[in-house]
Coordinates of C-alpha atoms (C1' of nucleotides) in Angstrom, one line a residue:
Chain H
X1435 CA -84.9 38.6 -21.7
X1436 CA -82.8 37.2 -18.6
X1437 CA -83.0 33.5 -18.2
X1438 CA -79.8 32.0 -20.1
X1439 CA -81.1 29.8 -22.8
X1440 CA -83.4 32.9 -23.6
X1441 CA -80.4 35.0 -24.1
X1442 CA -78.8 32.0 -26.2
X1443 CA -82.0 32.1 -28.1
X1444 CA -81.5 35.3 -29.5
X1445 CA -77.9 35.4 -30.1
X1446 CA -78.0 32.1 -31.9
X1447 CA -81.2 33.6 -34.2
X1448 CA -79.4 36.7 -34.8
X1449 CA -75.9 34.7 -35.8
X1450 CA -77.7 32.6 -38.1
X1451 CA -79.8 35.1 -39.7
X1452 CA -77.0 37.8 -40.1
X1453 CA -74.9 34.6 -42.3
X1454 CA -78.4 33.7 -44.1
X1455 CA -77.9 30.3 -42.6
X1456 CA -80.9 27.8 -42.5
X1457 CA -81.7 25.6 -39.9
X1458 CA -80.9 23.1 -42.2
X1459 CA -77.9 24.5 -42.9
X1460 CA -76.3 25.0 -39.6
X1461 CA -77.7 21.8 -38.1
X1462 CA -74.8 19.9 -40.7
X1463 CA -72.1 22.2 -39.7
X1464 CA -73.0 21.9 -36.0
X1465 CA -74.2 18.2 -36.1
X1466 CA -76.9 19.4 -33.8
X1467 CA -80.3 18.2 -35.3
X1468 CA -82.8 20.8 -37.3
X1469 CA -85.5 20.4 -35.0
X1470 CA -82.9 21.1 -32.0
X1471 CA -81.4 23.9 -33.5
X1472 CA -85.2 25.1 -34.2
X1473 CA -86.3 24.8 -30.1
X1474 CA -83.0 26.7 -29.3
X1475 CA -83.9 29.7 -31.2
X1476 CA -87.2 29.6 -29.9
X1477 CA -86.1 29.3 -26.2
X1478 CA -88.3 26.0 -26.1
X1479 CA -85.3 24.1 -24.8
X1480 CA -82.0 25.1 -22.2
X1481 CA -79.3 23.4 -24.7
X1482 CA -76.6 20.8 -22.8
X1483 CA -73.0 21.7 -23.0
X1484 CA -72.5 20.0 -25.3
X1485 CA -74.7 20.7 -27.8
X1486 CA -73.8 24.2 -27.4
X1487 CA -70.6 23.9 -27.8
X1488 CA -71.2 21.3 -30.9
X1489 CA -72.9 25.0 -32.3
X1490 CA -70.1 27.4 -31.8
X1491 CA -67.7 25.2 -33.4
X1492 CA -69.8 24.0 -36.0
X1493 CA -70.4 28.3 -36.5
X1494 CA -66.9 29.1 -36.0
X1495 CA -67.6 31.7 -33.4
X1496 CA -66.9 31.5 -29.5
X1497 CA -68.9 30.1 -27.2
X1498 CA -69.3 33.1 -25.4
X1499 CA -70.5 34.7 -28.7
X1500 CA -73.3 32.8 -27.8
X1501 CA -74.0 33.2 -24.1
X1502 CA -72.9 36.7 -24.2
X1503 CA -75.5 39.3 -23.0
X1504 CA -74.8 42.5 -24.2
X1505 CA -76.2 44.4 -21.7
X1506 CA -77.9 48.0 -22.0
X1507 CA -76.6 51.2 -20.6
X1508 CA -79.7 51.2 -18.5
X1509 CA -81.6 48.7 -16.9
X1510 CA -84.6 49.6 -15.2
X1511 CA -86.6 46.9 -13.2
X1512 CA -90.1 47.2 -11.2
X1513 CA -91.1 46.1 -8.2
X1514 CA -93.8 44.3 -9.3
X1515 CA -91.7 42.5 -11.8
X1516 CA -89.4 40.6 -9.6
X1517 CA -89.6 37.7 -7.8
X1518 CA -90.3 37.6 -4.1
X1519 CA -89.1 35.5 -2.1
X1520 CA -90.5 35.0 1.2
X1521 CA -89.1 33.5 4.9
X1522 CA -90.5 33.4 8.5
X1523 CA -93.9 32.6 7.0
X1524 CA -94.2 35.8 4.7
X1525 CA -93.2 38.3 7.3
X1526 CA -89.7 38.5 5.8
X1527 CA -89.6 39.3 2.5
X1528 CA -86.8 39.6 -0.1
X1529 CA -87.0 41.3 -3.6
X1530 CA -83.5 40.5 -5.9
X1531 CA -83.5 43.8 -7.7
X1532 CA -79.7 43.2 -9.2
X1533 CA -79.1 39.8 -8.3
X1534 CA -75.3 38.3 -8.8
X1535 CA -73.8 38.5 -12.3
X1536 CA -70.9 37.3 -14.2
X1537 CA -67.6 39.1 -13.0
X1538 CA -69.8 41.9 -10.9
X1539 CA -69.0 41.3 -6.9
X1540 CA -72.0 42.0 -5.4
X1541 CA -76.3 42.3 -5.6
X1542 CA -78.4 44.2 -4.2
X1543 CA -82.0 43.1 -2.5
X1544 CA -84.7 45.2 -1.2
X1545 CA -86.0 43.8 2.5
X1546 CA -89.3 44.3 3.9
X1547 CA -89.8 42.8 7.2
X1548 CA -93.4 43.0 9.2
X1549 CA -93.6 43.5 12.9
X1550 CA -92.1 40.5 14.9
X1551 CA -90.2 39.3 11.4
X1552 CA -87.0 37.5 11.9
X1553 CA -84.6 35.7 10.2
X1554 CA -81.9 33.5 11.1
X1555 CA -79.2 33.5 8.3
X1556 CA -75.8 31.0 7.8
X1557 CA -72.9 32.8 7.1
X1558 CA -71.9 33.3 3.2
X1559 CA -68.6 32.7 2.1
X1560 CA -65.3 33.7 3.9
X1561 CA -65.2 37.2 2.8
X1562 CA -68.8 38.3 2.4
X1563 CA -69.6 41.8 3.6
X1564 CA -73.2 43.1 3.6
X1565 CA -74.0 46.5 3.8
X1566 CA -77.4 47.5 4.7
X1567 CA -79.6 51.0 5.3
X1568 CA -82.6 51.0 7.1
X1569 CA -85.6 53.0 5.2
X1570 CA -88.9 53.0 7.4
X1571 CA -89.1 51.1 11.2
X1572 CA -85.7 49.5 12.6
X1573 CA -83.4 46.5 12.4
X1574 CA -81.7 44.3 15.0
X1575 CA -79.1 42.5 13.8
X1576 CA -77.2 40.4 15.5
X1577 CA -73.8 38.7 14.8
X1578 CA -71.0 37.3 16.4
X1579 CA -72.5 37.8 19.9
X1580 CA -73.3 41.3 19.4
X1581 CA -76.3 43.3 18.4
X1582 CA -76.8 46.7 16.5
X1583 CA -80.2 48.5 16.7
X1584 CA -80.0 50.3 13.0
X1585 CA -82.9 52.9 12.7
X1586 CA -84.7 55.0 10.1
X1587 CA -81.8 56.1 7.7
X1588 CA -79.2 54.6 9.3
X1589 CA -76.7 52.0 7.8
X1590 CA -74.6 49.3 9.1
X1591 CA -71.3 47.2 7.2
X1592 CA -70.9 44.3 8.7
X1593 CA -69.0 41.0 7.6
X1594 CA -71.4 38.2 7.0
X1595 CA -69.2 34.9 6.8
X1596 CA -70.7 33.9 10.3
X1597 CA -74.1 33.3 11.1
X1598 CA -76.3 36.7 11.4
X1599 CA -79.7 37.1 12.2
X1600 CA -82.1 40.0 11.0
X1601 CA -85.5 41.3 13.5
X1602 CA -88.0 43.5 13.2
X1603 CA -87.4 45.6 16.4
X1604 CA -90.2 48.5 15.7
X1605 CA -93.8 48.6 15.9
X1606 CA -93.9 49.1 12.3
X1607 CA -92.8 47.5 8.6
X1608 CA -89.0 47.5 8.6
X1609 CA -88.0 48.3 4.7
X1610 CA -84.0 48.2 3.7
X1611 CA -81.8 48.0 0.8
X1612 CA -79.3 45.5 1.0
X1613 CA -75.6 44.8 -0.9
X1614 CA -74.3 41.9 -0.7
X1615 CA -70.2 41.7 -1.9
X1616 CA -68.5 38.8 -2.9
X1617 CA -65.1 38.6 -3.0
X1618 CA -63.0 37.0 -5.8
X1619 CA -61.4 33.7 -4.9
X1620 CA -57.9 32.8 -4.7
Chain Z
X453 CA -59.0 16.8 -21.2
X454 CA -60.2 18.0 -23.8
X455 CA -64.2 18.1 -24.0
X456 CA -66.9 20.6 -22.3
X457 CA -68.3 18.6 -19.6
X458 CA -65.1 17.7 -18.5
X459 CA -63.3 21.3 -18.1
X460 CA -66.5 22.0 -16.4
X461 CA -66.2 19.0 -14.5
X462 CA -62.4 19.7 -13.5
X463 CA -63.3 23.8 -12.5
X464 CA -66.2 22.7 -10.4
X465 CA -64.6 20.2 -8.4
X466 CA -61.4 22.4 -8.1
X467 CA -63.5 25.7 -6.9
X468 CA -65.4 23.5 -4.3
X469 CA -62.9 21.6 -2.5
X470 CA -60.9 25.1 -2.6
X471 CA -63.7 26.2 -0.4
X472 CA -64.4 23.6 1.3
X473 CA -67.9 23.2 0.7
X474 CA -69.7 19.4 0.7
X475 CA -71.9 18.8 -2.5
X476 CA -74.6 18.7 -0.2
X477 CA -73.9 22.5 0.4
X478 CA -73.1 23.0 -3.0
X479 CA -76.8 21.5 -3.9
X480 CA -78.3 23.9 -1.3
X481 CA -76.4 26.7 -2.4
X482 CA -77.5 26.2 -6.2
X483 CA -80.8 24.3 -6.2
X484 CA -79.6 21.9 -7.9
X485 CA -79.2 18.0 -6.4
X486 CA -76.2 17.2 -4.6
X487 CA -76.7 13.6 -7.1
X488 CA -76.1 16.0 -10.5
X489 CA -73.3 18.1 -8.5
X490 CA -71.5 14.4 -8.2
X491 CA -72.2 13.4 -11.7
X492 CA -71.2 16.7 -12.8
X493 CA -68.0 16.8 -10.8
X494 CA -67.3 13.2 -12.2
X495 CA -67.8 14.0 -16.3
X496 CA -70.9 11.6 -15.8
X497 CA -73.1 14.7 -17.1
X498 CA -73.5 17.1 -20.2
X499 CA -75.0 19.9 -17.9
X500 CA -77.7 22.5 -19.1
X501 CA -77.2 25.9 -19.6
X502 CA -79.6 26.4 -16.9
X503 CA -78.4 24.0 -14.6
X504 CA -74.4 25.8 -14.9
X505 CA -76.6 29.1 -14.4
X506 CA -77.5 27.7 -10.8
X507 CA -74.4 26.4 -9.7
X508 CA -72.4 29.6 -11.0
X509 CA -75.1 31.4 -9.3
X510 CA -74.8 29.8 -5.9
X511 CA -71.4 29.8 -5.8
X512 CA -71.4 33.6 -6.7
X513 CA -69.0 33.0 -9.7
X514 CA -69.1 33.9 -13.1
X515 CA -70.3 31.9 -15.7
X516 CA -67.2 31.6 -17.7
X517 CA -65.1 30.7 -14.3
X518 CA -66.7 27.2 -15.1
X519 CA -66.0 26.8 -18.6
X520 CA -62.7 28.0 -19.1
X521 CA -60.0 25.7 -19.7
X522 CA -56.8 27.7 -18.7
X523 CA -54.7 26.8 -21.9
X524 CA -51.2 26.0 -20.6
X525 CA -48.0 27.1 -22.6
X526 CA -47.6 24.5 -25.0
X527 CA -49.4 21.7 -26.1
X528 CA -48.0 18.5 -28.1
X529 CA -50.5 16.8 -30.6
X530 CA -49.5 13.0 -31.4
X531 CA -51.1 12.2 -34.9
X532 CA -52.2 8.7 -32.9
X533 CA -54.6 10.5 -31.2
X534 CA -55.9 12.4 -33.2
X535 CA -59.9 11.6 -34.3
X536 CA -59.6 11.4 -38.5
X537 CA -62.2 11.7 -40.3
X538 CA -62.1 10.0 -43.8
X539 CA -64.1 10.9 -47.1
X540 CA -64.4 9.3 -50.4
X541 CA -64.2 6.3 -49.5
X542 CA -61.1 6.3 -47.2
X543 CA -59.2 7.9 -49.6
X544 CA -59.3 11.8 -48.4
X545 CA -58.1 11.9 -44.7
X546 CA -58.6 14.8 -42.3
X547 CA -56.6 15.1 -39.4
X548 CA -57.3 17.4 -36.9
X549 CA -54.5 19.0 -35.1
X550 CA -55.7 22.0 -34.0
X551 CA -59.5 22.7 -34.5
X552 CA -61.3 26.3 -33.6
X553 CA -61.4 27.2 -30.3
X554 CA -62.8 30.2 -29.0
X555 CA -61.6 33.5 -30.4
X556 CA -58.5 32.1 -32.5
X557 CA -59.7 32.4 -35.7
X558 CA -58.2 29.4 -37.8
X559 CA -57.6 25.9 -37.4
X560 CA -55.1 23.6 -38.9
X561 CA -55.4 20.3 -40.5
X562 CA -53.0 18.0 -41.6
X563 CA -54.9 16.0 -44.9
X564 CA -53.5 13.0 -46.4
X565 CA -54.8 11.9 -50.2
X566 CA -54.2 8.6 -51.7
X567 CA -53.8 8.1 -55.6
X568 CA -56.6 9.2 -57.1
X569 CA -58.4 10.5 -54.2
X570 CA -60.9 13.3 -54.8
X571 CA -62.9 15.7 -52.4
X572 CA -65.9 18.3 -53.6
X573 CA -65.9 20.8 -50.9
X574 CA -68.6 23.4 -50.4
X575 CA -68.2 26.9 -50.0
X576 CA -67.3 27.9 -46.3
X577 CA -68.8 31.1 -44.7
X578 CA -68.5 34.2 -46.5
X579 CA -64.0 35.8 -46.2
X580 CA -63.1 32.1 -45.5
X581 CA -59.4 31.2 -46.7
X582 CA -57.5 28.5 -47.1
X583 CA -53.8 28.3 -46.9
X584 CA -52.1 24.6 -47.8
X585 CA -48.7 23.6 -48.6
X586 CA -47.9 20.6 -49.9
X587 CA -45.5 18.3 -48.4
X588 CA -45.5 14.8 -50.5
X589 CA -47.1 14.3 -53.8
X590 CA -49.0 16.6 -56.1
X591 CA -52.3 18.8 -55.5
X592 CA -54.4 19.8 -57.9
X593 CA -57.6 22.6 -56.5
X594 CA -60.6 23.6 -58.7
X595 CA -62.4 26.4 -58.0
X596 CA -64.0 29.1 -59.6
X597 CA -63.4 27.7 -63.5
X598 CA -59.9 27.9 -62.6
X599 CA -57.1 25.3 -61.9
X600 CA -53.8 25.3 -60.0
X601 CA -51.7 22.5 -59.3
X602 CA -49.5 22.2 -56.2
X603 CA -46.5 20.4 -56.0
X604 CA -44.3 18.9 -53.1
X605 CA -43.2 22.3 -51.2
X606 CA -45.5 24.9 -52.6
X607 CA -48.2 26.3 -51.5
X608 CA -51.4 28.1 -52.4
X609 CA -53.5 30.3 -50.7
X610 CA -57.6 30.5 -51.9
X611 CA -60.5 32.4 -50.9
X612 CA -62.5 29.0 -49.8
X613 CA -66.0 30.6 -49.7
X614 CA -67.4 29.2 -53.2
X615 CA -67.5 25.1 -53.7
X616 CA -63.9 24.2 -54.6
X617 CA -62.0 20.6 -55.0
X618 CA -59.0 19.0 -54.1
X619 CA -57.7 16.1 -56.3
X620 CA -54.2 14.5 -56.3
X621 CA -53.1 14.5 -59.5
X622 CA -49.6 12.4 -58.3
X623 CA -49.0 8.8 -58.4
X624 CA -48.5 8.6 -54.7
X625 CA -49.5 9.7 -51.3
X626 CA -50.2 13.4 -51.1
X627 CA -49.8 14.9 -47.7
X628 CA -50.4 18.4 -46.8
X629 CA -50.8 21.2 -44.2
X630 CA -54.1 23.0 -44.3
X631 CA -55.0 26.2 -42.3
X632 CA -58.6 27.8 -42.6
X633 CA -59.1 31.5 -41.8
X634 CA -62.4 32.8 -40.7
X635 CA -63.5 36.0 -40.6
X636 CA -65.0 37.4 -37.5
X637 CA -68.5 38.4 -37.6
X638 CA -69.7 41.7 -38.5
Chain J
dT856 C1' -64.2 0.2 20.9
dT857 C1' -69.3 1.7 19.6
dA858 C1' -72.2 5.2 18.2
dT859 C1' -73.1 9.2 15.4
dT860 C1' -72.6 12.4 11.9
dT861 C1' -70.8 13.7 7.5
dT862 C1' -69.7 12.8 2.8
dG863 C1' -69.8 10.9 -1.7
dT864 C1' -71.8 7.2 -4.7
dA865 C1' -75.4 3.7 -6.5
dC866 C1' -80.0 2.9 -7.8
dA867 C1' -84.7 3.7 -9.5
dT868 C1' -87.8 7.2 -11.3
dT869 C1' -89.2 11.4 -13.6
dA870 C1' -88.4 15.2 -16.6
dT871 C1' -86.7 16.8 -20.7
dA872 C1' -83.0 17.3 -24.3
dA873 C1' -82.1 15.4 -28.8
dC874 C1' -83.3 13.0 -32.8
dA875 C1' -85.8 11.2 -37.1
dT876 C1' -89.8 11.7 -39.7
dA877 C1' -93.4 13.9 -41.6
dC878 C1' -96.2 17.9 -42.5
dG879 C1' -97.6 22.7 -43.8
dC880 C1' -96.2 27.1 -45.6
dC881 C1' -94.2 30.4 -48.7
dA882 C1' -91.5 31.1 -52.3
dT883 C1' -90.0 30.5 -57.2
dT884 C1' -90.8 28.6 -61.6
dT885 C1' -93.2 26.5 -65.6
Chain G
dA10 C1' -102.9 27.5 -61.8
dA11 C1' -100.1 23.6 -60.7
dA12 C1' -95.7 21.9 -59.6
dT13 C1' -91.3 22.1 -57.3
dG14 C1' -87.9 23.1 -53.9
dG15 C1' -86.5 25.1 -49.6
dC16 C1' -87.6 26.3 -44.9
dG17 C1' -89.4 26.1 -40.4
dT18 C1' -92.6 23.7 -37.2
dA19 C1' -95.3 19.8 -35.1
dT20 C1' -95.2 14.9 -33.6
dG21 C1' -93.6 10.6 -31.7
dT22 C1' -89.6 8.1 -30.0
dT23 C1' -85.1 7.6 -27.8
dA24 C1' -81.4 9.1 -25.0
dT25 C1' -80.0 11.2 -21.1
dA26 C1' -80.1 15.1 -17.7
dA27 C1' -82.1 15.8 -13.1
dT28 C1' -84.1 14.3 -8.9
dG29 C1' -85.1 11.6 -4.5
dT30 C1' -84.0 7.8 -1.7
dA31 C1' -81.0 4.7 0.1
dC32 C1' -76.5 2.9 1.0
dA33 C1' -71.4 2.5 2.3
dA34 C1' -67.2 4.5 3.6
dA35 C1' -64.8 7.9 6.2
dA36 C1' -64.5 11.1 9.9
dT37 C1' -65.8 12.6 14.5
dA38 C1' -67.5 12.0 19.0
dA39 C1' -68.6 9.4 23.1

DNA sequence: TTATTTTGTACATTATAACATACGCCATTT
DNA sequence: AAATGGCGTATGTTATAATGTACAAAATAA
């Protein structure tokens, strides 16, 4: 349950069974169609704005009533659940444990990098800070003409708005945690 | 500016010149094409949920930051543009003037009857009121077995979640003020 | 100036959201 | 049991969201 039209999905079902509403029935007050209503609820179908919003006022709720996920006190997620995502031909590898969300100002990603990995990163947004500890083998990082040589349970905060690059400088697989901050604009 | 797309359309544009970013970066940034970004930007698109997902998500902002239409202080209605909608053959006319939004919990119509105008009204959702006064001819509202008719500055005040009616029972024009309650859920 | 890059839009195509219709299922009821 | 009505899903079609390519204008550099 993460992907937003799933989370719709479930709201929507729950709103319209908790009023004993058919799909009949809220398709007229929504002007949505029955059969688009229907693919909603089943997740079959990532809604447009408008038609969304042709729901919530048709149901007289919010439309955050329906994009709303209330989320649990406790979260737990598996490595081999998430999504990898891989760069300098699979040496460098990123797992998005707690990526970005709503008003929270920061996500944090687990690294593994094999021997000789590297990666060559832009800078984020004006503002962007990354703070990283090193968990097995050791980290060069260089940034803004300057490198750091962060070892075995060492850490390093560093701002990220310019380019940065990551390497592999041990004879071993380099594994880190990494947070990511955003801040707000304005 | 007053629909979806285009408060969607106004925070996007707003939050990406503010930082400066190209839609090209903006398409990188999100996975989504620097073409829909445009159209998007322009009100030329009803965007998916998904596809707000991705932009909100590359631009590390929160979902709401895109829809939310910063309501100023006051806002003036002219009946002229107003959208009615018209039932019984012309004769019942809904106008408008301040339909749900978000978490208010009412809206107000203005509704104008001609002579001998009639509306059957189903039941709204379970708590629904109605509040009306009258402002120029006569009402007369059915529901449940019972009768009351309104005259020129009263005003009446129904639980509208059982089928009801609204006749005028005048020899003229009957113009009134309408506000509907809904409950929140739960 | 001319050349070059950057940026936003126009166009053609593909993917899919949205709709109208029809169908099958599970209730009641008779 | 058969019939009826309400409810949700499957199907085919249309509208439009989403993409990739190409183009034109503006900005930057030479």
């Amino acid at each position: 349950m993460e992907d937003i039209h799933l989370i719709v999905a479930k709201n929507l079902k729950v709103i319209r069974e908790q009023e004993k509403l058919s799909l009949e029935k809220v398709a007229q007050l929504s002007g949505v169609s029955k059969t688009m209503i229907g693919q909603i609820e089943r997740g079959e179908s990532s809604p447009t704005l408008t038609t969304i919003w042709k729901i919530a006022n048709g149901l007289k709720i919010s439309f955050t009533a329906l994009i709303n996920n209330p989320q649990p006190d406790t979260t737990v997620v598996l490595r081999n659940e998430i999504q990898v995502l891989c760069e300098d031909s699979g040496k460098y590898r990123v797992y998005p444990a707690f990526p970005f969300q709503d008003d929270r100002r920061f996500e944090v990603y687990t690294v593994e990098i094999d021997k000789d990995g590297h990666l060559q990163a832009e800078g984020h947004r004006e503002g962007t800070e990354e703070f990283i500890t090193v968990f097995d083998g050791a980290l060069t990082i260089h940034v803004d003409d300057g490198h750091y040589t962060i070892k075995s349970g060492d850490s390093i905060r560093f701002k990220a708005d310019k380019p940065h690059s990551y390497t592999n400088t041990s004879n071993t697989l380099t594994r880190l945690s990494m947070t990511i901050y955003y801040p707000p604009f304005q």
